[in-house]
PDB file of C-alpha atoms in Angstrom:
ATOM      1  CA  UNK A  97       8.509 -11.418  25.352  1.00 73.00           C
ATOM      2  CA  UNK A  98       7.548  -8.186  23.723  1.00 91.00           C
ATOM      3  CA  UNK A  99       6.750  -7.761  20.047  1.00 91.00           C
ATOM      4  CA  UNK A 100      10.146  -6.428  19.013  1.00 92.00           C
ATOM      5  CA  UNK A 101      11.928  -9.372  20.639  1.00 94.00           C
ATOM      6  CA  UNK A 102       9.646 -11.808  18.814  1.00 94.00           C
ATOM      7  CA  UNK A 103      10.309 -10.042  15.514  1.00 94.00           C
ATOM      8  CA  UNK A 104      14.065 -10.076  16.141  1.00 94.00           C
ATOM      9  CA  UNK A 105      13.903 -13.785  16.974  1.00 94.00           C
ATOM     10  CA  UNK A 106      12.009 -14.451  13.732  1.00 95.00           C
ATOM     11  CA  UNK A 107      14.544 -12.456  11.692  1.00 94.00           C
ATOM     12  CA  UNK A 108      17.495 -14.252  13.316  1.00 94.00           C
ATOM     13  CA  UNK A 109      15.979 -17.595  12.340  1.00 93.00           C
ATOM     14  CA  UNK A 110      15.339 -16.343   8.788  1.00 93.00           C
ATOM     15  CA  UNK A 111      18.583 -14.379   8.301  1.00 92.00           C
ATOM     16  CA  UNK A 112      19.663 -16.561   5.359  1.00 93.00           C
ATOM     17  CA  UNK A 113      16.333 -15.901   3.630  1.00 94.00           C
ATOM     18  CA  UNK A 114      16.102 -12.196   4.438  1.00 94.00           C
ATOM     19  CA  UNK A 115      15.360 -11.250   0.819  1.00 94.00           C
ATOM     20  CA  UNK A 116      12.347 -13.577   0.845  1.00 95.00           C
ATOM     21  CA  UNK A 117      11.184 -12.026   4.130  1.00 95.00           C
ATOM     22  CA  UNK A 118      11.437  -8.585   2.512  1.00 96.00           C
ATOM     23  CA  UNK A 119       9.266  -9.773  -0.378  1.00 96.00           C
ATOM     24  CA  UNK A 120       6.684 -11.191   2.040  1.00 96.00           C
ATOM     25  CA  UNK A 121       6.559  -8.052   4.183  1.00 97.00           C
ATOM     26  CA  UNK A 122       6.192  -5.771   1.162  1.00 97.00           C
ATOM     27  CA  UNK A 123       3.472  -8.011  -0.262  1.00 96.00           C
ATOM     28  CA  UNK A 124       1.504  -7.935   2.998  1.00 96.00           C
ATOM     29  CA  UNK A 125       1.769  -4.180   3.502  1.00 96.00           C
ATOM     30  CA  UNK A 126      -1.345  -2.198   2.624  1.00 96.00           C
ATOM     31  CA  UNK A 127      -1.266  -0.193  -0.596  1.00 95.00           C
ATOM     32  CA  UNK A 128      -2.120   2.951   1.378  1.00 94.00           C
ATOM     33  CA  UNK A 129       1.430   2.952   2.807  1.00 95.00           C
ATOM     34  CA  UNK A 130       2.726   3.826  -0.651  1.00 96.00           C
ATOM     35  CA  UNK A 131       0.244   6.591  -1.568  1.00 95.00           C
ATOM     36  CA  UNK A 132       1.800   9.649   0.122  1.00 93.00           C
ATOM     37  CA  UNK A 133       2.875  12.189  -1.077  1.00 94.00           C
ATOM     38  CA  UNK A 134       1.587  11.557  -4.601  1.00 93.00           C
ATOM     39  CA  UNK A 135      -2.023  11.162  -3.451  1.00 93.00           C
ATOM     40  CA  UNK A 136      -2.056  14.865  -2.545  1.00 93.00           C
ATOM     41  CA  UNK A 137      -0.685  16.009  -5.886  1.00 93.00           C
ATOM     42  CA  UNK A 138      -2.722  17.675  -8.593  1.00 94.00           C
ATOM     43  CA  UNK A 139      -3.758  14.731 -10.792  1.00 93.00           C
ATOM     44  CA  UNK A 140      -5.208  12.491  -8.084  1.00 95.00           C
ATOM     45  CA  UNK A 141      -6.638  15.445  -6.196  1.00 96.00           C
ATOM     46  CA  UNK A 142      -8.447  16.598  -9.348  1.00 97.00           C
ATOM     47  CA  UNK A 143      -9.949  13.138  -9.853  1.00 97.00           C
ATOM     48  CA  UNK A 144     -11.144  13.108  -6.224  1.00 97.00           C
ATOM     49  CA  UNK A 145     -12.744  16.520  -6.726  1.00 97.00           C
ATOM     50  CA  UNK A 146     -14.516  15.259  -9.851  1.00 97.00           C
ATOM     51  CA  UNK A 147     -15.743  12.198  -7.950  1.00 97.00           C
ATOM     52  CA  UNK A 148     -17.086  14.401  -5.155  1.00 97.00           C
ATOM     53  CA  UNK A 149     -18.852  16.602  -7.690  1.00 96.00           C
ATOM     54  CA  UNK A 150     -20.461  13.565  -9.290  1.00 95.00           C
ATOM     55  CA  UNK A 151     -21.568  12.283  -5.877  1.00 94.00           C
ATOM     56  CA  UNK A 152     -23.210  15.626  -5.100  1.00 94.00           C
ATOM     57  CA  UNK A 153     -24.858  15.567  -8.505  1.00 93.00           C
ATOM     58  CA  UNK A 154     -26.114  11.993  -7.969  1.00 90.00           C
ATOM     59  CA  UNK A 155     -27.699  13.043  -4.673  1.00 89.00           C
ATOM     60  CA  UNK A 156     -29.387  16.100  -6.172  1.00 90.00           C
ATOM     61  CA  UNK A 157     -33.068  15.272  -6.819  1.00 90.00           C
ATOM     62  CA  UNK A 158     -32.991  16.279 -10.486  1.00 87.00           C
ATOM     63  CA  UNK A 159     -30.188  13.788 -11.254  1.00 84.00           C
ATOM     64  CA  UNK A 160     -31.105  11.048  -8.778  1.00 81.00           C
ATOM     65  CA  UNK A 161     -31.853   8.326 -11.378  1.00 83.00           C
ATOM     66  CA  UNK A 162     -29.591   9.580 -14.166  1.00 88.00           C
ATOM     67  CA  UNK A 163     -27.647   6.576 -15.455  1.00 92.00           C
ATOM     68  CA  UNK A 164     -25.157   8.783 -17.282  1.00 94.00           C
ATOM     69  CA  UNK A 165     -24.011  10.249 -13.950  1.00 93.00           C
ATOM     70  CA  UNK A 166     -23.650   6.720 -12.539  1.00 93.00           C
ATOM     71  CA  UNK A 167     -21.672   5.671 -15.620  1.00 96.00           C
ATOM     72  CA  UNK A 168     -19.355   8.698 -15.384  1.00 96.00           C
ATOM     73  CA  UNK A 169     -18.846   8.131 -11.669  1.00 96.00           C
ATOM     74  CA  UNK A 170     -18.035   4.423 -12.053  1.00 97.00           C
ATOM     75  CA  UNK A 171     -15.669   5.095 -14.965  1.00 98.00           C
ATOM     76  CA  UNK A 172     -13.834   7.818 -13.050  1.00 98.00           C
ATOM     77  CA  UNK A 173     -13.694   5.689  -9.898  1.00 98.00           C
ATOM     78  CA  UNK A 174     -12.093   2.815 -11.831  1.00 98.00           C
ATOM     79  CA  UNK A 175      -9.535   5.238 -13.271  1.00 97.00           C
ATOM     80  CA  UNK A 176      -8.764   6.575  -9.781  1.00 98.00           C
ATOM     81  CA  UNK A 177      -8.401   3.094  -8.297  1.00 97.00           C
ATOM     82  CA  UNK A 178      -6.186   1.999 -11.200  1.00 97.00           C
ATOM     83  CA  UNK A 179      -3.961   5.050 -10.675  1.00 96.00           C
ATOM     84  CA  UNK A 180      -3.622   4.279  -6.969  1.00 97.00           C
ATOM     85  CA  UNK A 181      -2.885   0.628  -7.669  1.00 97.00           C
ATOM     86  CA  UNK A 182      -0.216   1.490 -10.254  1.00 97.00           C
ATOM     87  CA  UNK A 183       1.332   3.982  -7.838  1.00 97.00           C
ATOM     88  CA  UNK A 184       1.476   1.371  -5.068  1.00 97.00           C
ATOM     89  CA  UNK A 185       3.055  -1.238  -7.360  1.00 97.00           C
ATOM     90  CA  UNK A 186       5.678   1.227  -8.588  1.00 97.00           C
ATOM     91  CA  UNK A 187       6.626   2.445  -5.110  1.00 97.00           C
ATOM     92  CA  UNK A 188       6.566  -1.095  -3.657  1.00 97.00           C
ATOM     93  CA  UNK A 189       9.070  -2.173  -6.346  1.00 97.00           C
ATOM     94  CA  UNK A 190      11.238   0.884  -5.655  1.00 97.00           C
ATOM     95  CA  UNK A 191      11.305   0.138  -1.933  1.00 97.00           C
ATOM     96  CA  UNK A 192      12.141  -3.507  -2.635  1.00 97.00           C
ATOM     97  CA  UNK A 193      15.077  -2.529  -4.857  1.00 97.00           C
ATOM     98  CA  UNK A 194      16.339  -0.051  -2.250  1.00 96.00           C
ATOM     99  CA  UNK A 195      16.126  -2.612   0.539  1.00 96.00           C
ATOM    100  CA  UNK A 196      17.876  -5.353  -1.421  1.00 94.00           C
ATOM    101  CA  UNK A 197      21.038  -3.255  -1.841  1.00 95.00           C
ATOM    102  CA  UNK A 198      21.212  -2.300   1.860  1.00 94.00           C
ATOM    103  CA  UNK A 199      23.254  -4.090   4.496  1.00 94.00           C
ATOM    104  CA  UNK A 200      21.675  -6.910   6.499  1.00 93.00           C
ATOM    105  CA  UNK A 201      21.553  -4.667   9.578  1.00 94.00           C
ATOM    106  CA  UNK A 202      19.609  -1.991   7.714  1.00 95.00           C
ATOM    107  CA  UNK A 203      17.301  -4.607   6.183  1.00 95.00           C
ATOM    108  CA  UNK A 204      16.548  -6.017   9.629  1.00 95.00           C
ATOM    109  CA  UNK A 205      15.932  -2.573  11.113  1.00 95.00           C
ATOM    110  CA  UNK A 206      13.472  -1.729   8.339  1.00 96.00           C
ATOM    111  CA  UNK A 207      11.763  -5.105   8.638  1.00 96.00           C
ATOM    112  CA  UNK A 208      11.382  -4.724  12.415  1.00 96.00           C
ATOM    113  CA  UNK A 209       9.790  -1.323  11.925  1.00 96.00           C
ATOM    114  CA  UNK A 210       7.398  -2.430   9.176  1.00 96.00           C
ATOM    115  CA  UNK A 211       6.446  -5.747  10.783  1.00 96.00           C
ATOM    116  CA  UNK A 212       5.697  -4.008  14.090  1.00 96.00           C
ATOM    117  CA  UNK A 213       3.789  -1.114  12.491  1.00 95.00           C
ATOM    118  CA  UNK A 214       1.483  -3.382  10.466  1.00 95.00           C
ATOM    119  CA  UNK A 215       1.400  -6.320  12.923  1.00 95.00           C
ATOM    120  CA  UNK A 216       2.612  -8.797  10.285  1.00 94.00           C
ATOM    121  CA  UNK A 217       4.548 -11.278  12.405  1.00 93.00           C
ATOM    122  CA  UNK A 218       1.754 -13.840  12.577  1.00 92.00           C
ATOM    123  CA  UNK A 219       1.242 -13.731   8.814  1.00 93.00           C
ATOM    124  CA  UNK A 220       4.871 -14.240   7.756  1.00 94.00           C
ATOM    125  CA  UNK A 221       6.138 -17.568   6.486  1.00 91.00           C
ATOM    126  CA  UNK A 222       8.838 -19.583   8.204  1.00 87.00           C
ATOM    127  CA  UNK A 223      11.485 -20.647   5.699  1.00 81.00           C
ATOM    128  CA  UNK A 224      13.292 -23.892   6.394  1.00 74.00           C
TER     129      UNK A 224
END
């Protein structure tokens, strides 16, 4: 059996619990799926540029052991990671809401695509 047939078989068995399967799939998906296109917009791009500048500064011999540069870099990196995390949570919730109002056929088609793309079949729960 190929992967798509196995996924379809899993979804047929779990058709009554499809909303729970959606929650599981969205939980297991990597945050990076939800970054585009916002990751290329001005705010996050500016933070990345600042981080790159601080890295270059840290590697410059005159600033090599400057703790202030390390502090600025770590603070900015935490801000960047928090922004990405918040973006992923927001877009994950939006996708969940959109999927829950779709028909079962559309839900299954989306689940097949996402499960296959991220190889999630072995990590999904079986609901009884």
